[in-house]
Amino acid sequence: MAASGSDNAGAPDGAPAHPSTAAAPDRRRPPRPPLPGGRFARDGSLAGQIAKIGLLGLFTALGVWAVLPLYLGGNWLGIGLVVAVVGLVYYVYLSKRAVPAKYLVPGVLFLMVFQIFPVLYTMSTSVTNMSDGHRGSKEQAISAVESLSVTRTADSQEYVLTIAAIGDPETGELVFLLTDREGGTHVGDTDGLSELGGATVEDSGKVTDAFGYTILTPAEVNARSGELEEFAVPTGSGAGIRSSGLSTAYEGRALRVYDESCDCVTDTETGVVYTADDERGAFYDDEGGRLPQGWQVNVGADNFARFLFDPAFASSFFSILLWNVVFAVAVTGLVFVVGLAVALTLHVPRMRGKVFYRVLVVLPYAMSSLAMYLLWRDMFNTDFGVINQILGVRIDWFGSVWGARVAVILANVWLGYPYMFLVATGALQAIPRELGQAAQIDGATPWQAFRHVTLPLLMVAMTPILVATFAFNFNNFNAVWLLTRGGPLFSDNSTAGATDLLITYTYRLAFNEATAQYGYAAALSVMIFLIVSVISVMSLWRGKALKEMD
Amino acid sequence: MSVDTVRTAPARYRRGAGTRFGLWATRLGWRHVVMWVVAAFALFPVMFVVSAALNPLGTLSSSQLWPTGASLDNARDLFANTPFTTWYANSLFFALTNAAVTVLLSALAAYAFSRMRFKGRRVGLIGLLVIQMFPQFLAIVAIYLMFSGIGEYYPAIGFDTRWGLLLVYLGGALSINTWLMKGFFDTVPKELDESAQMDGATHAQVFFRIMLPLVTPVLAIVGLLVFISTINEFLLASVFLRDTDAKTLGLGLYQVVASSRNANFGMFSVGAILLSLPTLIVFWFLQRFITEGLTSGAVKG
């Protein structure tokens, strides 16, 4: 930056700063071949340079902000990544060569971090048993098993306890701020105990302020009491710290102790031995009972196999898949037919009130679809819904399988046809009217002229749009979730519903079940990806979009 | 289907009133009937939501297709009983910021893809199409797990924050939008920017001063599409924004009807209209571009 800024200092108006011409900027030079090393003239105006310095400075500040917490957490890999990204950005914007990269880097950075990385992460999660009880490593599971079974013993050390969180009091990770008898302060989390420096402690031993931690109020503690019950600080071989009430904690011995030699956990009270099963990621006893704390293991293709071959899951998976296809085909087909029919109806030269009709007909497209889905849900209400009122019936739309499916399709046709109408209108205008007329002069009926002349021409333009609409509806989460939440649920499998699409099914498995099944949900995502890619690649192949790419 | 014979029709019209009406009915009359039916289909949910918004009782059971009264009680309730303005501000923040930044990021990339030839260009373009087949919300599990980690290090971009969700949205900035823009950029004659370079403009000046003003229509369309889809985005937002005050209007309305459907229907209706308002306004101003954009997209295939 410094170098390019200096040799451009005398040319604020954007003159090229090639060493030979910078000294004598002449804006009416005859055309010359592109400069070596770049397609464009180099270096920008003074304002451009200042903007560049400012943005790079801002970016550096962001990098520093990003490094600080990583440094405190000792995450050297993270620091390396941040430094690499900052370095890359510096290289790209200070170099005179990487011109295309200057334009691609901002978008590509976002794409890498928030799209490509999550996709890869989804794929790696899909071959694990990751779920609520299986989130961490085996070591974490062992320390959780031990510390959660900690009970008070005669020689237990007591601490004054302050309950705090890292960051947000409602969602941040819980920590114990502990004051021992000598007045020393410690901080304990699920990884263990460490010294806490610089905390403000009142006479009772309660911590009132500590850098980086938010002290919870009694109400906030109460809101997280469920989490607190399962919270313990491991303090080394078989010992741990648990809370006793809101202001005291004790260090005790674990009832359940892990023994490395047999890779098992023994319950010292009952004598039951739980042996580690490294394939299933949990400790099992002889009768098949297991400890709730498990760990994440690679299960290979098990998740995929489960919904393809396990009868209980496979039947609901295939019925959802079938309905998903029917739904996407039906909605795409119907919006196409209705949209095209409306476009054809208006496609006459002497029709009065065209603009008026157009505005009315396109209205659903201009409303917020999210709000309209919720509105349709209420219009289908059995007792008070306006649809039953108009029809004078009492149909339980969302209570029956086919009622719900018809309702979902109807609402989506209402929202979707105006788009097809707009597209079809445009496509019709591009087809010369003379073609249809010529066919009629040759003796074709209007229908024949449409069927054999207009429609084939129309389809050339409409096919890519139809493919895109199909792909959109295939994964149209809102269309189903906001109307029926996938229901009514099947009686034989309470996690799958009659109107569920694969994407709503995935969402329910991951976020709306008692135990979140991340691995299984991720496997479903990958399956959807495969299905949609096959469809898209086939259609792209036919559309020749890739071949014509310049 | 073509009815261009109408152009030669006046001669036949003169034959008599009966035939004249008959002709009108077969040529144009039925079209008006069809359009009235379609317009009624398009309008009745909108009429119902307006009527329910004005309904003084504010319940679903008392709502009719025709307004039976007019009161602003529902609007007052909505403002008084829910953090409506916060929700609305959140929605507009996401939609506006995401639209603006997405347009900028994808225009930058489209410019490079359209005007420059470099190693990896073809791979990049195909890559964008492929990654597009895996929509971001399919990776929702991974994004959730990823941000539970990020939130520990950076609470400022963790769950329940605006910036975190915005970052996720921006991950999808380079996508089919870039293709759409590249197609449009390709139609701008190269001679324009080449002559500007001859006059000594830098590539940045060519981009900001020559390209961008010429491609305004496609910028407007992409901005509109991103704006609309962000306003209506539910899946990512619902995983990200759990705290009541952090919600978008869409999530908020969902909560309003989830808690008590029948009783809150009037409030919901007011909210639904207000949520549609930005879309309606943007749509109205950009209508010209929309038809143009969709049409050119359709015809080019």
Short mmCIF file of C-alpha atoms in Angstrom, two decimals, chain A residues 13-16 27 29 31-32 39-45 65-67 69-70 73 75 82 99-100 102-104 106-108 110-111 113-119 121-123 125 130 135 166-168 170-171 173 338 342 344-353 356-372 374-379 381 384-387 389-390 410 413-414 417 419 422-423 426-427 429-430 433-434 436-437 440 445-447 449-450 460-462 464-465 475 477-478 481-482 485 503 506-507 510-511 518-519 521-522 525-526 528-529 532-533 536-537 540 543 545-546 549-550, chain B residues 1-7 10 13 27-28 30-36 38-39 41-46 48-49 60-65 101 105 107-118 121-122 125-126 128-148 150-157 159-160 164 167-168 170-174 179 182 186 190 193-194 197-207 209 225 228 231-235 238-239 242-243 250-251 253-254 257-258 261-262 265 268-269 271-273 275-276 279-280 283-284 287 290-291 294-295 297-299 301:
data_model
loop_
_atom_site.label_atom_id
_atom_site.label_comp_id
_atom_site.label_asym_id
_atom_site.label_seq_id
_atom_site.Cartn_x
_atom_site.Cartn_y
_atom_site.Cartn_z
CA ASP A 13 -7.40 12.02 -10.76
CA GLY A 14 -6.87 8.40 -11.53
CA ALA A 15 -4.03 8.64 -13.99
CA PRO A 16 -2.14 5.38 -14.41
CA ARG A 27 -5.15 11.91 -20.11
CA ARG A 29 -2.68 9.61 -24.69
CA PRO A 31 -4.50 3.86 -26.84
CA ARG A 32 -1.77 1.53 -25.75
CA ARG A 39 -5.24 -6.18 -17.50
CA PHE A 40 -6.01 -2.77 -16.13
CA ALA A 41 -4.21 0.39 -15.32
CA ARG A 42 -2.89 0.15 -11.80
CA ASP A 43 -3.45 2.16 -8.67
CA GLY A 44 -6.46 4.27 -8.00
CA SER A 45 -7.33 7.82 -7.19
CA TRP A 65 -10.99 -8.39 18.00
CA ALA A 66 -11.28 -11.95 16.72
CA VAL A 67 -7.90 -13.04 18.07
CA PRO A 69 -10.93 -14.41 22.88
CA LEU A 70 -9.08 -17.13 20.99
CA GLY A 73 -9.05 -19.62 25.36
CA ASN A 75 -7.10 -21.81 20.75
CA VAL A 82 -7.53 -15.60 11.67
CA VAL A 99 -7.07 -8.16 -9.67
CA PRO A 100 -9.88 -10.76 -9.98
CA LYS A 102 -9.92 -8.25 -5.22
CA TYR A 103 -13.47 -8.65 -6.48
CA LEU A 104 -13.99 -12.23 -5.37
CA PRO A 106 -15.26 -10.58 0.09
CA GLY A 107 -18.05 -12.82 -1.16
CA VAL A 108 -15.92 -15.95 -1.23
CA PHE A 110 -18.50 -15.47 3.50
CA LEU A 111 -19.23 -18.38 1.19
CA VAL A 113 -17.14 -19.82 6.30
CA PHE A 114 -20.92 -19.79 6.34
CA GLN A 115 -21.88 -22.04 3.47
CA ILE A 116 -19.15 -24.44 2.40
CA PHE A 117 -17.84 -25.14 5.89
CA PRO A 118 -21.36 -25.89 7.23
CA VAL A 119 -21.96 -28.23 4.30
CA TYR A 121 -19.59 -30.11 8.75
CA THR A 122 -23.05 -31.50 7.94
CA MET A 123 -21.45 -34.32 6.01
CA THR A 125 -21.87 -34.99 11.41
CA MET A 130 -24.15 -36.94 17.61
CA ARG A 135 -21.89 -34.29 22.04
CA ILE A 166 -19.85 -16.63 30.15
CA GLY A 167 -21.58 -13.89 28.21
CA ASP A 168 -25.36 -13.96 28.04
CA GLU A 170 -29.70 -16.91 29.63
CA THR A 171 -27.63 -18.90 27.18
CA GLU A 173 -21.96 -21.44 29.40
CA VAL A 338 -53.12 -21.35 -13.57
CA VAL A 342 -54.40 -16.21 -16.73
CA LEU A 344 -53.34 -16.29 -22.07
CA THR A 345 -56.68 -14.82 -20.99
CA LEU A 346 -55.12 -11.37 -20.80
CA HIS A 347 -53.02 -11.82 -23.93
CA VAL A 348 -55.33 -10.06 -26.40
CA PRO A 349 -54.83 -6.65 -27.92
CA ARG A 350 -58.22 -5.13 -27.22
CA MET A 351 -58.86 -6.24 -23.70
CA ARG A 352 -59.99 -3.43 -21.46
CA GLY A 353 -58.83 -3.03 -17.86
CA PHE A 356 -56.41 -3.25 -13.29
CA TYR A 357 -56.65 -7.04 -13.58
CA ARG A 358 -52.89 -7.34 -13.53
CA VAL A 359 -52.57 -5.52 -10.23
CA LEU A 360 -55.29 -7.64 -8.60
CA VAL A 361 -53.95 -10.91 -9.94
CA VAL A 362 -50.34 -10.25 -8.89
CA LEU A 363 -51.34 -9.15 -5.40
CA PRO A 364 -50.58 -12.47 -3.63
CA TYR A 365 -46.99 -12.29 -4.91
CA ALA A 366 -46.52 -8.89 -3.33
CA MET A 367 -47.75 -9.95 0.11
CA SER A 368 -45.39 -11.37 2.70
CA SER A 369 -45.54 -15.12 2.15
CA LEU A 370 -44.66 -15.87 5.76
CA ALA A 371 -47.65 -13.91 7.04
CA MET A 372 -49.90 -15.34 4.34
CA LEU A 374 -50.08 -18.19 8.84
CA LEU A 375 -53.23 -16.52 7.52
CA TRP A 376 -54.15 -19.55 5.42
CA ARG A 377 -53.68 -21.76 8.43
CA ASP A 378 -56.40 -19.81 10.18
CA MET A 379 -58.61 -19.71 7.13
CA ASN A 381 -59.66 -23.56 10.86
CA PHE A 384 -64.12 -20.50 12.67
CA GLY A 385 -62.24 -20.69 9.38
CA VAL A 386 -63.52 -18.58 6.53
CA ILE A 387 -63.17 -21.47 4.07
CA GLN A 389 -67.87 -20.63 6.33
CA ILE A 390 -67.95 -19.95 2.59
CA LEU A 410 -54.20 -24.88 -2.34
CA VAL A 413 -51.01 -22.34 -5.51
CA TRP A 414 -52.48 -19.06 -4.29
CA TYR A 417 -49.28 -18.58 -9.50
CA TYR A 419 -44.96 -15.46 -10.43
CA LEU A 422 -45.54 -12.72 -14.79
CA VAL A 423 -43.06 -15.06 -16.41
CA GLY A 426 -43.15 -12.04 -20.65
CA ALA A 427 -42.55 -15.23 -22.60
CA GLN A 429 -44.85 -11.28 -25.58
CA ALA A 430 -41.63 -12.60 -27.05
CA ARG A 433 -48.30 -13.27 -33.01
CA GLU A 434 -47.90 -13.91 -36.71
CA GLY A 436 -50.32 -18.31 -34.47
CA GLN A 437 -52.12 -16.42 -37.18
CA GLN A 440 -54.94 -20.48 -38.26
CA THR A 445 -58.25 -24.32 -34.73
CA PRO A 446 -57.15 -21.86 -32.04
CA TRP A 447 -56.47 -24.81 -29.74
CA ALA A 449 -52.44 -23.38 -33.05
CA PHE A 450 -51.76 -23.01 -29.34
CA VAL A 460 -38.34 -23.41 -24.38
CA ALA A 461 -38.40 -20.30 -22.25
CA MET A 462 -40.38 -21.73 -19.34
CA PRO A 464 -35.66 -23.56 -16.69
CA ILE A 465 -38.15 -21.57 -14.62
CA ASN A 475 -37.43 -27.73 -0.07
CA PHE A 477 -39.94 -25.32 4.49
CA ASN A 478 -42.29 -22.41 5.20
CA TRP A 481 -44.15 -25.78 8.61
CA LEU A 482 -46.20 -22.61 8.95
CA ARG A 485 -46.06 -28.19 11.09
CA ILE A 503 -36.74 -30.55 5.28
CA THR A 506 -35.11 -32.85 9.40
CA TYR A 507 -35.92 -29.72 11.37
CA ALA A 510 -32.91 -31.73 15.12
CA PHE A 511 -34.77 -29.07 17.05
CA TYR A 518 -28.13 -34.17 15.10
CA GLY A 519 -26.36 -37.03 13.35
CA ALA A 521 -30.87 -35.05 10.91
CA ALA A 522 -27.57 -34.28 9.17
CA SER A 525 -29.85 -33.22 4.89
CA VAL A 526 -27.23 -35.06 2.90
CA ILE A 528 -31.95 -34.23 0.33
CA PHE A 529 -28.81 -32.76 -1.17
CA VAL A 532 -31.87 -32.34 -5.41
CA SER A 533 -28.45 -32.50 -7.07
CA SER A 536 -30.68 -30.31 -10.95
CA VAL A 537 -27.78 -31.89 -12.80
CA LEU A 540 -28.92 -28.48 -16.27
CA GLY A 543 -30.83 -26.97 -20.44
CA ALA A 545 -26.51 -24.02 -19.28
CA LEU A 546 -23.07 -25.42 -18.59
CA MET A 549 -21.05 -20.92 -20.42
CA ASP A 550 -18.59 -18.35 -21.67
CA MET B 1 -55.79 -19.44 -28.97
CA SER B 2 -54.81 -16.26 -30.73
CA VAL B 3 -57.72 -13.90 -31.23
CA ASP B 4 -56.15 -11.48 -33.58
CA THR B 5 -59.09 -11.77 -35.87
CA VAL B 6 -60.54 -9.11 -33.58
CA ARG B 7 -58.52 -6.63 -35.56
CA PRO B 10 -65.40 -4.19 -37.13
CA TYR B 13 -69.75 -6.04 -35.78
CA ARG B 27 -63.93 -12.86 -28.05
CA LEU B 28 -63.59 -10.81 -24.90
CA TRP B 30 -65.54 -14.66 -21.21
CA ARG B 31 -62.10 -13.31 -20.56
CA HIS B 32 -63.55 -10.71 -18.22
CA VAL B 33 -65.51 -13.43 -16.44
CA VAL B 34 -62.38 -15.54 -16.00
CA MET B 35 -60.44 -12.54 -14.75
CA TRP B 36 -63.12 -11.69 -12.20
CA VAL B 38 -59.20 -15.19 -10.65
CA ALA B 39 -59.23 -11.75 -9.06
CA PHE B 41 -59.50 -15.93 -5.70
CA ALA B 42 -56.51 -13.61 -5.39
CA LEU B 43 -58.35 -11.09 -3.27
CA PHE B 44 -60.42 -12.99 -0.76
CA PRO B 45 -57.59 -13.86 1.69
CA VAL B 46 -56.39 -10.27 1.50
CA PHE B 48 -60.26 -11.40 5.03
CA VAL B 49 -57.04 -10.23 6.69
CA LEU B 60 -60.86 -15.47 14.67
CA SER B 61 -64.36 -16.72 15.45
CA SER B 62 -65.86 -13.27 14.97
CA SER B 63 -63.97 -12.48 11.78
CA GLN B 64 -65.91 -12.22 8.54
CA LEU B 65 -64.97 -11.79 4.93
CA VAL B 101 -24.54 -6.14 1.17
CA LEU B 105 -20.83 -8.66 -2.88
CA ALA B 107 -21.95 -7.46 -8.12
CA LEU B 108 -18.24 -7.43 -7.29
CA ALA B 109 -17.97 -11.15 -8.03
CA ALA B 110 -20.13 -10.94 -11.16
CA TYR B 111 -17.89 -8.16 -12.48
CA ALA B 112 -14.81 -10.35 -12.08
CA PHE B 113 -16.53 -13.33 -13.69
CA SER B 114 -17.89 -11.25 -16.55
CA ARG B 115 -14.91 -9.06 -17.39
CA MET B 116 -11.78 -10.89 -16.36
CA ARG B 117 -10.25 -14.15 -17.45
CA PHE B 118 -8.35 -15.95 -14.74
CA ARG B 121 -12.91 -18.95 -13.35
CA ARG B 122 -14.82 -21.80 -14.92
CA LEU B 125 -18.76 -20.54 -11.83
CA ILE B 126 -19.66 -24.23 -11.83
CA LEU B 128 -21.38 -21.65 -7.44
CA LEU B 129 -24.06 -23.64 -9.24
CA VAL B 130 -23.20 -26.81 -7.34
CA ILE B 131 -23.08 -25.20 -3.91
CA GLN B 132 -26.42 -23.63 -4.74
CA MET B 133 -27.95 -27.09 -4.79
CA PHE B 134 -27.17 -27.38 -1.11
CA PRO B 135 -29.23 -24.50 0.26
CA GLN B 136 -27.94 -23.02 3.47
CA PHE B 137 -30.88 -24.15 5.54
CA LEU B 138 -30.04 -27.78 4.73
CA ALA B 139 -26.91 -27.25 6.78
CA ILE B 140 -29.01 -25.95 9.64
CA VAL B 141 -27.74 -28.58 12.07
CA ALA B 142 -24.13 -27.70 11.32
CA ILE B 143 -24.81 -23.98 11.49
CA TYR B 144 -26.47 -24.47 14.85
CA LEU B 145 -23.57 -26.52 16.23
CA MET B 146 -21.04 -24.12 14.72
CA PHE B 147 -22.64 -21.08 16.32
CA SER B 148 -23.01 -22.73 19.70
CA ILE B 150 -18.80 -19.31 18.11
CA GLY B 151 -21.11 -17.84 20.75
CA GLU B 152 -18.73 -18.98 23.49
CA TYR B 153 -15.83 -17.09 21.97
CA TYR B 154 -17.72 -14.14 20.50
CA PRO B 155 -20.99 -13.44 22.31
CA ALA B 156 -21.44 -10.45 19.97
CA ILE B 157 -22.13 -12.73 17.02
CA PHE B 159 -27.31 -16.68 19.08
CA ASP B 160 -29.87 -13.93 19.60
CA GLY B 164 -24.52 -13.46 13.80
CA LEU B 167 -23.28 -13.26 8.75
CA VAL B 168 -25.07 -16.53 8.06
CA LEU B 170 -24.31 -13.30 3.81
CA GLY B 171 -22.81 -16.75 3.40
CA GLY B 172 -25.39 -17.19 0.67
CA ALA B 173 -24.59 -13.87 -1.04
CA LEU B 174 -22.62 -15.43 -3.87
CA TRP B 179 -25.08 -15.84 -12.22
CA LYS B 182 -23.06 -11.98 -14.67
CA ASP B 186 -22.20 -9.70 -20.20
CA LYS B 190 -16.97 -4.32 -23.43
CA ASP B 193 -15.08 -0.12 -20.05
CA GLU B 194 -12.16 -0.67 -22.38
CA GLN B 197 -9.38 2.17 -19.25
CA MET B 198 -7.69 3.77 -22.21
CA ASP B 199 -8.59 7.09 -20.67
CA GLY B 200 -6.76 6.00 -17.58
CA ALA B 201 -9.50 4.72 -15.33
CA THR B 202 -8.55 2.05 -12.82
CA HIS B 203 -10.50 -1.18 -12.68
CA ALA B 204 -12.19 0.03 -9.51
CA GLN B 205 -13.27 3.22 -11.22
CA VAL B 206 -14.59 1.25 -14.18
CA PHE B 207 -16.60 -0.88 -11.80
CA ARG B 209 -18.49 4.65 -12.21
CA LEU B 225 -35.53 -10.74 -4.35
CA ILE B 228 -38.38 -10.34 0.06
CA ILE B 231 -38.35 -10.78 5.30
CA ASN B 232 -39.93 -14.19 4.86
CA GLU B 233 -37.03 -16.28 6.14
CA PHE B 234 -38.14 -18.43 9.04
CA LEU B 235 -35.99 -21.53 9.44
CA SER B 238 -36.08 -19.50 14.36
CA VAL B 239 -32.96 -21.48 15.27
CA ARG B 242 -34.83 -17.47 20.65
CA ASP B 243 -35.04 -14.39 22.84
CA GLY B 250 -42.32 -13.09 11.20
CA LEU B 251 -41.15 -15.08 14.21
CA LEU B 253 -46.27 -13.15 14.62
CA TYR B 254 -45.78 -16.89 14.74
CA VAL B 257 -50.74 -16.96 17.00
CA ALA B 258 -48.98 -19.92 18.56
CA ARG B 261 -54.81 -18.50 18.03
CA ASN B 262 -58.42 -17.52 18.26
CA PHE B 265 -56.21 -13.22 15.43
CA PHE B 268 -51.98 -11.10 14.05
CA SER B 269 -53.88 -9.63 11.09
CA GLY B 271 -49.09 -7.56 12.01
CA ALA B 272 -49.53 -9.54 8.79
CA ILE B 273 -50.53 -6.40 6.90
CA LEU B 275 -45.24 -7.22 7.52
CA SER B 276 -46.47 -7.17 3.92
CA THR B 279 -42.74 -5.81 0.30
CA LEU B 280 -45.74 -4.10 -1.28
CA PHE B 283 -42.68 -4.21 -5.22
CA TRP B 284 -44.64 -1.20 -6.38
CA GLN B 287 -42.56 -3.35 -10.72
CA ILE B 290 -39.48 -7.10 -12.15
CA THR B 291 -41.40 -7.82 -15.32
CA LEU B 294 -38.19 -12.03 -15.12
CA THR B 295 -39.00 -11.71 -18.80
CA GLY B 297 -34.47 -14.23 -17.70
CA ALA B 298 -37.27 -16.35 -19.07
CA VAL B 299 -36.63 -15.61 -22.71
CA GLY B 301 -33.51 -19.41 -20.69
#
